[in-house]
mmCIF file of C-alpha atoms and ligand atoms in Angstrom:
data_model
loop_
_atom_site.group_PDB
_atom_site.id
_atom_site.type_symbol
_atom_site.label_atom_id
_atom_site.label_comp_id
_atom_site.label_asym_id
_atom_site.label_seq_id
_atom_site.Cartn_x
_atom_site.Cartn_y
_atom_site.Cartn_z
ATOM 1 C CA UNK A 8 -27.610 213.258 137.337
ATOM 2 C CA UNK A 9 -27.958 216.600 135.616
ATOM 3 C CA UNK A 10 -29.106 219.561 137.701
ATOM 4 C CA UNK A 11 -31.340 221.972 135.774
ATOM 5 C CA UNK A 12 -31.119 225.711 136.340
ATOM 6 C CA UNK A 13 -32.927 225.844 139.667
ATOM 7 C CA UNK A 14 -33.439 229.579 139.333
ATOM 8 C CA UNK A 15 -36.425 228.815 137.100
ATOM 9 C CA UNK A 16 -38.333 227.811 140.215
ATOM 10 C CA UNK A 17 -37.835 231.367 141.510
ATOM 11 C CA UNK A 18 -39.756 232.867 138.592
ATOM 12 C CA UNK A 19 -43.145 234.226 139.533
ATOM 13 C CA UNK A 20 -45.825 232.793 137.279
ATOM 14 C CA UNK A 21 -46.889 235.399 134.797
ATOM 15 C CA UNK A 22 -50.648 235.258 135.010
ATOM 16 C CA UNK A 23 -51.207 238.578 133.259
ATOM 17 C CA UNK A 24 -51.991 237.690 129.658
ATOM 18 C CA UNK A 25 -53.228 234.223 130.593
ATOM 19 C CA UNK A 26 -55.715 235.719 133.057
ATOM 20 C CA UNK A 27 -56.817 238.316 130.534
ATOM 21 C CA UNK A 28 -57.469 235.704 127.859
ATOM 22 C CA UNK A 29 -59.348 233.502 130.365
ATOM 23 C CA UNK A 30 -61.536 236.408 131.435
ATOM 24 C CA UNK A 31 -62.246 237.344 127.823
ATOM 25 C CA UNK A 32 -63.079 233.732 126.923
ATOM 26 C CA UNK A 33 -65.514 233.520 129.859
ATOM 27 C CA UNK A 34 -67.150 236.815 128.913
ATOM 28 C CA UNK A 35 -67.534 235.725 125.288
ATOM 29 C CA UNK A 36 -69.070 232.393 126.275
ATOM 30 C CA UNK A 37 -71.634 234.278 128.361
ATOM 31 C CA UNK A 38 -72.190 236.970 125.720
ATOM 32 C CA UNK A 39 -71.879 235.201 122.363
ATOM 33 C CA UNK A 40 -71.243 237.574 119.475
ATOM 34 C CA UNK A 41 -70.264 240.503 121.751
ATOM 35 C CA UNK A 42 -67.990 243.080 120.128
ATOM 36 C CA UNK A 43 -64.896 243.893 122.204
ATOM 37 C CA UNK A 44 -62.737 247.017 121.858
ATOM 38 C CA UNK A 45 -59.181 245.842 122.452
ATOM 39 C CA UNK A 46 -57.011 248.614 123.827
ATOM 40 C CA UNK A 47 -54.677 246.211 125.589
ATOM 41 C CA UNK A 48 -52.541 244.864 122.796
ATOM 42 C CA UNK A 49 -48.827 245.619 122.653
ATOM 43 C CA UNK A 50 -48.611 244.481 119.040
ATOM 44 C CA UNK A 51 -48.923 246.734 116.012
ATOM 45 C CA UNK A 52 -51.907 246.543 113.678
ATOM 46 C CA UNK A 53 -50.627 248.373 110.580
ATOM 47 C CA UNK A 54 -48.664 246.482 107.901
ATOM 48 C CA UNK A 55 -45.051 247.124 106.908
ATOM 49 C CA UNK A 56 -44.614 250.246 104.787
ATOM 50 C CA UNK A 57 -44.235 250.122 100.998
ATOM 51 C CA UNK A 58 -40.527 250.949 100.898
ATOM 52 C CA UNK A 59 -39.736 248.128 103.334
ATOM 53 C CA UNK A 60 -41.829 245.644 101.355
ATOM 54 C CA UNK A 61 -40.004 246.610 98.139
ATOM 55 C CA UNK A 62 -36.640 246.120 99.863
ATOM 56 C CA UNK A 63 -37.745 242.740 101.279
ATOM 57 C CA UNK A 64 -38.860 241.680 97.787
ATOM 58 C CA UNK A 65 -35.527 242.823 96.378
ATOM 59 C CA UNK A 66 -33.806 240.797 99.095
ATOM 60 C CA UNK A 67 -35.752 237.697 98.025
ATOM 61 C CA UNK A 68 -34.809 238.303 94.363
ATOM 62 C CA UNK A 69 -31.141 238.736 95.337
ATOM 63 C CA UNK A 70 -31.223 235.307 96.957
ATOM 64 C CA UNK A 71 -32.426 233.792 93.659
ATOM 65 C CA UNK A 72 -29.293 234.794 91.685
ATOM 66 C CA UNK A 73 -25.815 233.332 92.067
ATOM 67 C CA UNK A 74 -24.200 236.798 91.790
ATOM 68 C CA UNK A 75 -26.302 238.420 94.517
ATOM 69 C CA UNK A 76 -26.943 235.395 96.743
ATOM 70 C CA UNK A 77 -25.962 235.661 100.435
ATOM 71 C CA UNK A 78 -25.246 232.728 102.705
ATOM 72 C CA UNK A 79 -24.341 233.278 106.347
ATOM 73 C CA UNK A 80 -24.436 236.941 107.239
ATOM 74 C CA UNK A 81 -21.805 238.604 109.468
ATOM 75 C CA UNK A 82 -22.618 237.729 113.083
ATOM 76 C CA UNK A 83 -22.700 241.355 114.236
ATOM 77 C CA UNK A 84 -24.773 242.571 111.292
ATOM 78 C CA UNK A 85 -24.428 243.542 107.633
ATOM 79 C CA UNK A 86 -22.328 246.657 107.062
ATOM 80 C CA UNK A 87 -25.103 248.262 104.994
ATOM 81 C CA UNK A 88 -27.479 248.128 107.979
ATOM 82 C CA UNK A 89 -24.892 248.994 110.642
ATOM 83 C CA UNK A 90 -23.918 252.039 108.558
ATOM 84 C CA UNK A 91 -27.567 253.044 108.072
ATOM 85 C CA UNK A 92 -28.123 252.976 111.855
ATOM 86 C CA UNK A 93 -24.869 254.877 112.465
ATOM 87 C CA UNK A 94 -25.925 257.587 109.982
ATOM 88 C CA UNK A 95 -29.381 257.777 111.574
ATOM 89 C CA UNK A 96 -27.782 258.502 114.977
ATOM 90 C CA UNK A 97 -25.457 261.059 113.401
ATOM 91 C CA UNK A 98 -28.477 263.066 112.207
ATOM 92 C CA UNK A 99 -29.372 263.490 115.892
ATOM 93 C CA UNK A 100 -25.846 264.522 116.761
ATOM 94 C CA UNK A 101 -24.768 261.149 118.203
ATOM 95 C CA UNK A 102 -21.520 260.000 116.637
ATOM 96 C CA UNK A 103 -21.053 256.237 116.583
ATOM 97 C CA UNK A 104 -18.562 254.001 114.855
ATOM 98 C CA UNK A 105 -20.095 251.375 112.577
ATOM 99 C CA UNK A 106 -18.771 248.547 114.739
ATOM 100 C CA UNK A 107 -20.436 249.986 117.819
ATOM 101 C CA UNK A 108 -23.777 248.980 116.227
ATOM 102 C CA UNK A 109 -24.830 245.326 116.451
ATOM 103 C CA UNK A 110 -27.789 244.053 114.434
ATOM 104 C CA UNK A 111 -30.158 241.790 116.379
ATOM 105 C CA UNK A 112 -33.342 239.801 115.898
ATOM 106 C CA UNK A 113 -35.169 242.166 118.218
ATOM 107 C CA UNK A 114 -34.909 243.703 121.647
ATOM 108 C CA UNK A 115 -36.347 240.734 123.558
ATOM 109 C CA UNK A 116 -33.520 238.472 122.422
ATOM 110 C CA UNK A 117 -30.938 241.093 123.283
ATOM 111 C CA UNK A 118 -32.382 241.929 126.707
ATOM 112 C CA UNK A 119 -31.833 238.296 127.664
ATOM 113 C CA UNK A 120 -28.567 237.625 125.825
ATOM 114 C CA UNK A 121 -26.758 240.813 126.867
ATOM 115 C CA UNK A 122 -26.658 239.542 130.455
ATOM 116 C CA UNK A 123 -23.886 237.172 129.328
ATOM 117 C CA UNK A 124 -21.599 240.197 129.692
ATOM 118 C CA UNK A 125 -22.116 240.439 133.434
ATOM 119 C CA UNK A 126 -21.176 238.335 136.411
ATOM 120 C CA UNK A 127 -23.970 236.517 138.233
ATOM 121 C CA UNK A 128 -22.904 238.315 141.425
ATOM 122 C CA UNK A 129 -23.997 241.664 139.997
ATOM 123 C CA UNK A 130 -27.373 242.931 141.112
ATOM 124 C CA UNK A 131 -29.929 244.425 138.709
ATOM 125 C CA UNK A 132 -31.983 247.528 139.424
ATOM 126 C CA UNK A 133 -35.426 247.575 137.855
ATOM 127 C CA UNK A 134 -37.638 250.656 137.971
ATOM 128 C CA UNK A 135 -41.175 249.451 138.604
ATOM 129 C CA UNK A 136 -43.699 249.179 137.044
ATOM 130 C CA UNK A 137 -41.603 247.490 134.367
ATOM 131 C CA UNK A 138 -41.581 245.446 131.206
ATOM 132 C CA UNK A 139 -41.595 241.948 132.796
ATOM 133 C CA UNK A 140 -38.576 240.577 130.883
ATOM 134 C CA UNK A 141 -36.101 242.694 132.897
ATOM 135 C CA UNK A 142 -36.905 240.922 136.143
ATOM 136 C CA UNK A 143 -37.406 237.466 134.679
ATOM 137 C CA UNK A 144 -34.133 237.389 132.696
ATOM 138 C CA UNK A 145 -32.208 238.220 135.870
ATOM 139 C CA UNK A 146 -34.122 235.756 138.029
ATOM 140 C CA UNK A 147 -33.204 233.037 135.518
ATOM 141 C CA UNK A 148 -29.567 234.091 135.841
ATOM 142 C CA UNK A 149 -29.840 234.013 139.645
ATOM 143 C CA UNK A 150 -29.196 237.705 140.204
ATOM 144 C CA UNK A 151 -30.435 239.819 143.073
ATOM 145 C CA UNK A 152 -33.051 242.315 141.903
ATOM 146 C CA UNK A 153 -33.372 245.782 143.373
ATOM 147 C CA UNK A 154 -36.946 246.910 142.794
ATOM 148 C CA UNK A 155 -37.111 250.699 142.605
ATOM 149 C CA UNK A 156 -40.769 251.704 142.956
ATOM 150 C CA UNK A 157 -42.211 254.710 141.173
ATOM 151 C CA UNK A 158 -45.561 256.451 141.301
ATOM 152 C CA UNK A 159 -47.619 259.561 140.672
ATOM 153 C CA UNK A 160 -45.434 261.571 143.103
ATOM 154 C CA UNK A 161 -42.465 261.347 140.696
ATOM 155 C CA UNK A 162 -44.451 260.941 137.466
ATOM 156 C CA UNK A 163 -43.211 257.311 137.314
ATOM 157 C CA UNK A 164 -39.705 258.677 136.670
ATOM 158 C CA UNK A 165 -37.699 258.034 139.849
ATOM 159 C CA UNK A 166 -34.291 259.521 140.563
ATOM 160 C CA UNK A 167 -31.318 257.215 141.229
ATOM 161 C CA UNK A 168 -31.332 255.799 144.762
ATOM 162 C CA UNK A 169 -29.131 257.628 147.274
ATOM 163 C CA UNK A 170 -28.091 254.738 149.495
ATOM 164 C CA UNK A 171 -27.944 251.735 147.137
ATOM 165 C CA UNK A 172 -25.265 250.715 144.684
ATOM 166 C CA UNK A 173 -26.772 249.073 141.614
ATOM 167 C CA UNK A 174 -24.636 247.177 139.093
ATOM 168 C CA UNK A 175 -26.961 246.679 136.118
ATOM 169 C CA UNK A 176 -29.615 249.382 135.683
ATOM 170 C CA UNK A 177 -32.614 249.108 133.384
ATOM 171 C CA UNK A 178 -34.035 252.335 132.025
ATOM 172 C CA UNK A 179 -36.881 252.267 129.513
ATOM 173 C CA UNK A 180 -37.774 255.661 128.052
ATOM 174 C CA UNK A 181 -40.363 256.117 126.562
ATOM 175 C CA UNK A 182 -41.582 253.628 129.086
ATOM 176 C CA UNK A 183 -43.654 250.518 128.745
ATOM 177 C CA UNK A 184 -46.089 250.424 130.541
ATOM 178 C CA UNK A 185 -46.279 254.029 131.819
ATOM 179 C CA UNK A 186 -45.459 255.982 128.645
ATOM 180 C CA UNK A 187 -43.369 258.322 130.851
ATOM 181 C CA UNK A 188 -40.212 259.838 129.327
ATOM 182 C CA UNK A 189 -37.011 261.029 130.963
ATOM 183 C CA UNK A 190 -35.713 264.495 130.080
ATOM 184 C CA UNK A 191 -32.013 265.024 129.338
ATOM 185 C CA UNK A 192 -31.491 266.511 132.810
ATOM 186 C CA UNK A 193 -33.144 263.574 134.578
ATOM 187 C CA UNK A 194 -31.244 261.010 132.485
ATOM 188 C CA UNK A 195 -27.998 262.840 133.243
ATOM 189 C CA UNK A 196 -28.569 262.053 136.940
ATOM 190 C CA UNK A 197 -28.661 258.351 136.097
ATOM 191 C CA UNK A 198 -25.532 258.610 133.948
ATOM 192 C CA UNK A 199 -23.695 260.410 136.757
ATOM 193 C CA UNK A 200 -24.858 257.743 139.211
ATOM 194 C CA UNK A 201 -23.681 254.928 136.898
ATOM 195 C CA UNK A 202 -20.322 256.567 136.226
ATOM 196 C CA UNK A 203 -19.790 257.130 139.945
ATOM 197 C CA UNK A 204 -20.709 253.554 140.947
ATOM 198 C CA UNK A 205 -19.246 251.663 137.989
ATOM 199 C CA UNK A 206 -22.747 250.482 136.990
ATOM 200 C CA UNK A 207 -23.881 249.778 133.431
ATOM 201 C CA UNK A 208 -27.202 251.204 132.213
ATOM 202 C CA UNK A 209 -29.184 249.028 129.824
ATOM 203 C CA UNK A 210 -31.207 251.661 128.012
ATOM 204 C CA UNK A 211 -34.279 250.205 126.314
ATOM 205 C CA UNK A 212 -35.146 252.565 123.457
ATOM 206 C CA UNK A 213 -37.848 250.379 121.881
ATOM 207 C CA UNK A 214 -40.273 253.331 121.715
ATOM 208 C CA UNK A 215 -37.920 256.190 120.799
ATOM 209 C CA UNK A 216 -39.668 256.744 117.461
ATOM 210 C CA UNK A 217 -42.758 257.988 119.333
ATOM 211 C CA UNK A 218 -40.956 260.943 120.923
ATOM 212 C CA UNK A 219 -42.204 264.292 119.671
ATOM 213 C CA UNK A 220 -40.928 266.756 122.308
ATOM 214 C CA UNK A 221 -37.621 268.405 121.389
ATOM 215 C CA UNK A 222 -36.061 268.155 124.856
ATOM 216 C CA UNK A 223 -36.614 264.402 125.233
ATOM 217 C CA UNK A 224 -33.574 262.305 124.295
ATOM 218 C CA UNK A 225 -34.097 259.458 121.816
ATOM 219 C CA UNK A 226 -30.838 257.847 122.847
ATOM 220 C CA UNK A 227 -28.876 257.583 126.090
ATOM 221 C CA UNK A 228 -25.860 258.576 124.005
ATOM 222 C CA UNK A 229 -27.254 262.101 123.766
ATOM 223 C CA UNK A 230 -26.197 262.390 127.419
ATOM 224 C CA UNK A 231 -22.668 263.434 128.260
ATOM 225 C CA UNK A 232 -20.672 260.736 130.008
ATOM 226 C CA UNK A 233 -22.869 257.865 128.811
ATOM 227 C CA UNK A 234 -20.269 256.312 126.503
ATOM 228 C CA UNK A 235 -18.495 254.915 129.523
ATOM 229 C CA UNK A 236 -21.562 253.488 131.294
ATOM 230 C CA UNK A 237 -24.372 252.563 128.890
ATOM 231 C CA UNK A 238 -25.600 250.069 126.353
ATOM 232 C CA UNK A 239 -28.617 250.891 124.191
ATOM 233 C CA UNK A 240 -31.043 248.212 123.062
ATOM 234 C CA UNK A 241 -33.399 249.182 120.293
ATOM 235 C CA UNK A 242 -36.122 247.461 118.343
ATOM 236 C CA UNK A 243 -37.734 248.088 114.977
ATOM 237 C CA UNK A 244 -40.906 246.337 116.147
ATOM 238 C CA UNK A 245 -42.922 249.418 117.061
ATOM 239 C CA UNK A 246 -40.840 251.879 115.048
ATOM 240 C CA UNK A 247 -41.625 250.160 111.779
ATOM 241 C CA UNK A 248 -44.059 247.303 112.410
ATOM 242 C CA UNK A 249 -41.375 244.598 112.608
ATOM 243 C CA UNK A 250 -42.978 242.634 115.474
ATOM 244 C CA UNK A 251 -43.475 239.617 113.229
ATOM 245 C CA UNK A 252 -40.511 240.281 110.931
ATOM 246 C CA UNK A 253 -37.969 240.556 113.812
ATOM 247 C CA UNK A 254 -35.162 243.087 113.730
ATOM 248 C CA UNK A 255 -33.418 245.391 116.161
ATOM 249 C CA UNK A 256 -30.013 246.765 117.025
ATOM 250 C CA UNK A 257 -27.830 247.275 120.054
ATOM 251 C CA UNK A 258 -25.215 249.964 120.562
ATOM 252 C CA UNK A 259 -22.173 249.207 122.717
ATOM 253 C CA UNK A 260 -19.561 251.980 122.772
ATOM 254 C CA UNK A 261 -15.953 250.907 122.384
ATOM 255 C CA UNK A 262 -15.215 253.129 125.363
ATOM 256 C CA UNK A 263 -17.260 250.937 127.727
ATOM 257 C CA UNK A 264 -14.837 248.990 129.909
ATOM 258 C CA UNK A 265 -14.971 247.295 133.283
ATOM 259 C CA UNK A 266 -12.104 245.539 135.097
ATOM 260 C CA UNK A 267 -9.863 246.055 132.067
ATOM 261 C CA UNK A 268 -12.301 244.255 129.767
ATOM 262 C CA UNK A 269 -13.884 245.953 126.777
ATOM 263 C CA UNK A 270 -17.613 245.213 126.597
ATOM 264 C CA UNK A 271 -17.816 245.899 122.857
ATOM 265 C CA UNK A 272 -15.091 243.298 122.156
ATOM 266 C CA UNK A 273 -16.749 240.877 124.576
ATOM 267 C CA UNK A 274 -20.031 241.268 122.672
ATOM 268 C CA UNK A 275 -18.299 240.598 119.336
ATOM 269 C CA UNK A 276 -16.939 237.403 120.901
ATOM 270 C CA UNK A 277 -20.405 236.541 122.217
ATOM 271 C CA UNK A 278 -22.140 237.108 118.898
ATOM 272 C CA UNK A 279 -19.556 235.163 116.901
ATOM 273 C CA UNK A 280 -20.133 232.263 119.297
ATOM 274 C CA UNK A 281 -23.896 232.400 119.719
ATOM 275 C CA UNK A 282 -25.341 233.584 116.393
ATOM 276 C CA UNK A 283 -24.833 233.233 112.688
ATOM 277 C CA UNK A 284 -26.310 236.627 111.939
ATOM 278 C CA UNK A 285 -29.760 237.911 111.030
ATOM 279 C CA UNK A 286 -31.311 236.949 107.683
ATOM 280 C CA UNK A 287 -30.044 238.951 104.680
ATOM 281 C CA UNK A 288 -33.591 239.542 103.443
ATOM 282 C CA UNK A 289 -34.750 240.993 106.770
ATOM 283 C CA UNK A 290 -31.688 243.227 107.071
ATOM 284 C CA UNK A 291 -32.380 244.555 103.544
ATOM 285 C CA UNK A 292 -35.929 245.374 104.644
ATOM 286 C CA UNK A 293 -34.577 247.014 107.796
ATOM 287 C CA UNK A 294 -32.100 249.221 105.937
ATOM 288 C CA UNK A 295 -35.008 250.637 103.910
ATOM 289 C CA UNK A 296 -36.481 252.096 107.127
ATOM 290 C CA UNK A 297 -33.552 254.509 107.310
ATOM 291 C CA UNK A 298 -33.971 255.914 103.774
ATOM 292 C CA UNK A 299 -35.821 259.256 103.464
ATOM 293 C CA UNK A 300 -38.833 257.494 101.933
ATOM 294 C CA UNK A 301 -38.787 254.809 104.616
ATOM 295 C CA UNK A 302 -38.621 257.437 107.360
ATOM 296 C CA UNK A 303 -41.546 259.331 105.886
ATOM 297 C CA UNK A 304 -43.678 256.196 105.564
ATOM 298 C CA UNK A 305 -43.015 254.887 109.065
ATOM 299 C CA UNK A 306 -43.861 258.346 110.441
ATOM 300 C CA UNK A 307 -47.230 258.180 108.661
ATOM 301 C CA UNK A 308 -47.980 254.912 110.502
ATOM 302 C CA UNK A 309 -46.719 256.234 113.835
ATOM 303 C CA UNK A 310 -48.944 259.287 113.391
ATOM 304 C CA UNK A 311 -51.974 257.020 113.083
ATOM 305 C CA UNK A 312 -51.113 255.493 116.472
ATOM 306 C CA UNK A 313 -50.419 258.960 117.844
ATOM 307 C CA UNK A 314 -53.857 260.085 116.745
ATOM 308 C CA UNK A 315 -55.314 257.132 118.684
ATOM 309 C CA UNK A 316 -53.358 258.329 121.720
ATOM 310 C CA UNK A 317 -54.784 261.835 121.305
ATOM 311 C CA UNK A 318 -58.340 260.451 121.150
ATOM 312 C CA UNK A 319 -57.849 258.470 124.371
ATOM 313 C CA UNK A 320 -56.065 261.326 126.173
ATOM 314 C CA UNK A 321 -58.907 263.711 125.289
ATOM 315 C CA UNK A 322 -61.393 261.210 126.709
ATOM 316 C CA UNK A 323 -59.459 260.921 129.985
ATOM 317 C CA UNK A 324 -59.100 264.722 130.175
ATOM 318 C CA UNK A 325 -62.831 265.054 129.732
ATOM 319 C CA UNK A 326 -63.587 262.729 132.636
ATOM 320 C CA UNK A 327 -60.804 264.198 134.790
ATOM 321 C CA UNK A 328 -58.742 261.066 135.290
ATOM 322 C CA UNK A 329 -55.012 261.226 136.090
ATOM 323 C CA UNK A 330 -52.765 259.654 133.455
ATOM 324 C CA UNK A 331 -49.282 259.875 132.048
ATOM 325 C CA UNK A 332 -47.822 258.833 128.678
ATOM 326 C CA UNK A 333 -49.580 259.099 125.347
ATOM 327 C CA UNK A 334 -47.680 262.132 124.061
ATOM 328 C CA UNK A 335 -44.217 260.665 123.457
ATOM 329 C CA UNK A 336 -45.227 257.026 123.764
ATOM 330 C CA UNK A 337 -47.816 254.580 122.440
ATOM 331 C CA UNK A 338 -49.065 253.760 125.951
ATOM 332 C CA UNK A 339 -51.363 255.654 128.291
ATOM 333 C CA UNK A 340 -51.136 254.828 131.986
ATOM 334 C CA UNK A 341 -54.158 255.879 134.010
ATOM 335 C CA UNK A 342 -55.168 255.826 137.652
ATOM 336 C CA UNK A 343 -58.182 253.580 138.156
ATOM 337 C CA UNK A 344 -61.202 255.532 139.426
ATOM 338 C CA UNK A 345 -62.793 254.973 142.865
ATOM 339 C CA UNK A 346 -59.677 253.243 144.212
ATOM 340 C CA UNK A 347 -60.356 250.171 142.101
ATOM 341 C CA UNK A 348 -57.488 247.753 141.533
ATOM 342 C CA UNK A 349 -56.332 247.244 137.950
ATOM 343 C CA UNK A 350 -58.104 243.881 137.844
ATOM 344 C CA UNK A 351 -61.345 245.309 139.220
ATOM 345 C CA UNK A 352 -61.222 248.072 136.619
ATOM 346 C CA UNK A 353 -60.513 245.479 133.906
ATOM 347 C CA UNK A 354 -63.672 243.555 134.848
ATOM 348 C CA UNK A 355 -65.689 246.748 135.152
ATOM 349 C CA UNK A 356 -64.709 248.012 131.682
ATOM 350 C CA UNK A 357 -65.287 244.656 130.033
ATOM 351 C CA UNK A 358 -68.688 244.134 131.656
ATOM 352 C CA UNK A 359 -69.987 247.675 131.218
ATOM 353 C CA UNK A 360 -68.548 248.910 127.927
ATOM 354 C CA UNK A 361 -66.660 245.948 126.397
ATOM 355 C CA UNK A 362 -63.361 247.847 126.417
ATOM 356 C CA UNK A 363 -60.233 245.791 127.130
ATOM 357 C CA UNK A 364 -57.004 247.181 128.605
ATOM 358 C CA UNK A 365 -54.168 245.842 130.758
ATOM 359 C CA UNK A 366 -54.219 245.875 134.579
ATOM 360 C CA UNK A 367 -51.192 247.662 136.042
ATOM 361 C CA UNK A 368 -50.548 244.836 138.530
ATOM 362 C CA UNK A 369 -49.073 242.836 135.641
ATOM 363 C CA UNK A 370 -46.034 245.146 135.625
ATOM 364 C CA UNK A 371 -45.039 244.847 139.268
ATOM 365 C CA UNK A 372 -46.308 245.996 142.644
ATOM 366 C CA UNK A 373 -46.116 249.718 141.775
ATOM 367 C CA UNK A 374 -48.649 249.088 139.034
ATOM 368 C CA UNK A 375 -51.432 248.318 141.505
ATOM 369 C CA UNK A 376 -54.461 250.555 140.983
ATOM 370 C CA UNK A 377 -53.343 251.609 137.498
ATOM 371 C CA UNK A 378 -54.347 250.557 134.020
ATOM 372 C CA UNK A 379 -52.577 250.615 130.631
ATOM 373 C CA UNK A 380 -54.155 251.490 127.328
ATOM 374 C CA UNK A 381 -52.258 250.750 124.148
ATOM 375 C CA UNK A 382 -52.750 252.897 121.058
ATOM 376 C CA UNK A 383 -51.823 250.257 118.490
ATOM 377 C CA UNK A 384 -55.429 249.391 117.601
ATOM 378 C CA UNK A 385 -57.584 250.825 114.806
ATOM 379 C CA UNK A 386 -58.799 254.420 114.852
ATOM 380 C CA UNK A 387 -62.383 253.228 114.595
ATOM 381 C CA UNK A 388 -62.097 251.033 117.703
ATOM 382 C CA UNK A 389 -60.202 253.689 119.616
ATOM 383 C CA UNK A 390 -62.892 256.303 118.891
ATOM 384 C CA UNK A 391 -65.654 253.990 120.011
ATOM 385 C CA UNK A 392 -63.721 252.942 123.136
ATOM 386 C CA UNK A 393 -63.137 256.627 123.981
ATOM 387 C CA UNK A 394 -66.821 257.463 123.503
ATOM 388 C CA UNK A 395 -67.819 254.597 125.803
ATOM 389 C CA UNK A 396 -65.205 255.552 128.417
ATOM 390 C CA UNK A 397 -66.510 259.116 128.569
ATOM 391 C CA UNK A 398 -70.101 257.947 128.955
ATOM 392 C CA UNK A 399 -69.184 255.465 131.712
ATOM 393 C CA UNK A 400 -66.716 257.542 133.710
ATOM 394 C CA UNK A 401 -68.158 261.039 133.336
ATOM 395 C CA UNK A 402 -69.736 261.107 136.776
ATOM 396 C CA UNK A 403 -67.448 258.667 138.597
HETATM 397 N N1 PLP B 515 -38.679 246.401 125.257
HETATM 398 C C1 PLP B 515 -39.898 246.874 125.544
HETATM 399 C C2 PLP B 515 -40.017 247.954 126.560
HETATM 400 C C3 PLP B 515 -41.029 246.363 124.913
HETATM 401 O O1 PLP B 515 -42.227 246.839 125.241
HETATM 402 C C4 PLP B 515 -40.878 245.337 123.956
HETATM 403 C C5 PLP B 515 -42.033 244.748 123.282
HETATM 404 O O2 PLP B 515 -43.174 244.979 123.557
HETATM 405 C C6 PLP B 515 -39.596 244.867 123.693
HETATM 406 C C7 PLP B 515 -38.523 245.427 124.354
HETATM 407 C C8 PLP B 515 -39.368 243.738 122.742
HETATM 408 O O3 PLP B 515 -39.231 244.178 121.450
HETATM 409 P P1 PLP B 515 -38.939 243.175 120.264
HETATM 410 O O4 PLP B 515 -40.216 242.993 119.519
HETATM 411 O O5 PLP B 515 -37.886 243.854 119.440
HETATM 412 O O6 PLP B 515 -38.426 241.895 120.816
#
């Protein structure tokens, strides 16, 4: 008889979004017609920009003609997109070879699949609070997880541990859920740690496009020494509204080797076995993001979200609540007032002012007593939510 992967029974049930939707459904049944202000969503609300739509349409037209039709695409990505990503990095001073860039269907897929490169005996260090997929993908694989807690005392940006050797290290900067960002100096500590211990950093750069401070690195490859210890996983979901269109890329330096094996070559072998490439049409749309017009248009959208962040940060400043994030990230991570738990604060906001956010407990134990606001909603809703927050919390 077949034995299923028993590690699935070690997964903790993720009640977060289920619980939120249940609570909202209950509230709505008791308050029919109530208007809710949803500041919890991690999905974008603005459509794809014009230049991307034109490129997608062109991609569809290409598929209608024998001369321009594309069948299977190269497993590791179309050259035109790999080159566009390479050139984009070069503008920031990061020199990559085209075949160090792998096109993907998004960061979620890659965060799970990339673990094929590592032995099950390796442990995985996760800085908490964390994007839940890091823990779950490793639990499914049966790996030991090292939970590295973070908090207000270190701005949710912990240093590498002194007495633990981690094999796989997840770093997400700008961070989901905290919005905290590592400086070059702080990231260098992690690179030194990884180089010293033979670890590999999986750098999740899904929110790099939101960085506005000059001294904050967009890529781990801006850090000296990282080419021998890091893989970067990036997504175009929040950068360019591709959450429903699906596209991302992963960078694996050819200089990344362990036990005489080259991880870039291993990933080529993995991709040629496990995928038949990303759709031609979508890759055409993705390449348009990296044109000057595409860059300008996606920045206009990002600035709308950034303005939402400013509105919410001003509200929290006015009521004197501790928070981080918001400036270089689309998330604001606040301390719940009056020692409330994240869930208590969720109920309180929904009942009193109909504002919805995400309880910090959903991102691991270090999230207890914190709350995440997302800035991906409409400006109108954000303004109203901010006004209500100020009124409610002013004298708390
Ligand atoms: N990494 C982080 C930190 C995220 O927050 C998300 C999505 O919310 C992802 C990865 C997944 O991105 P994608 O839409 O490319 O799968």
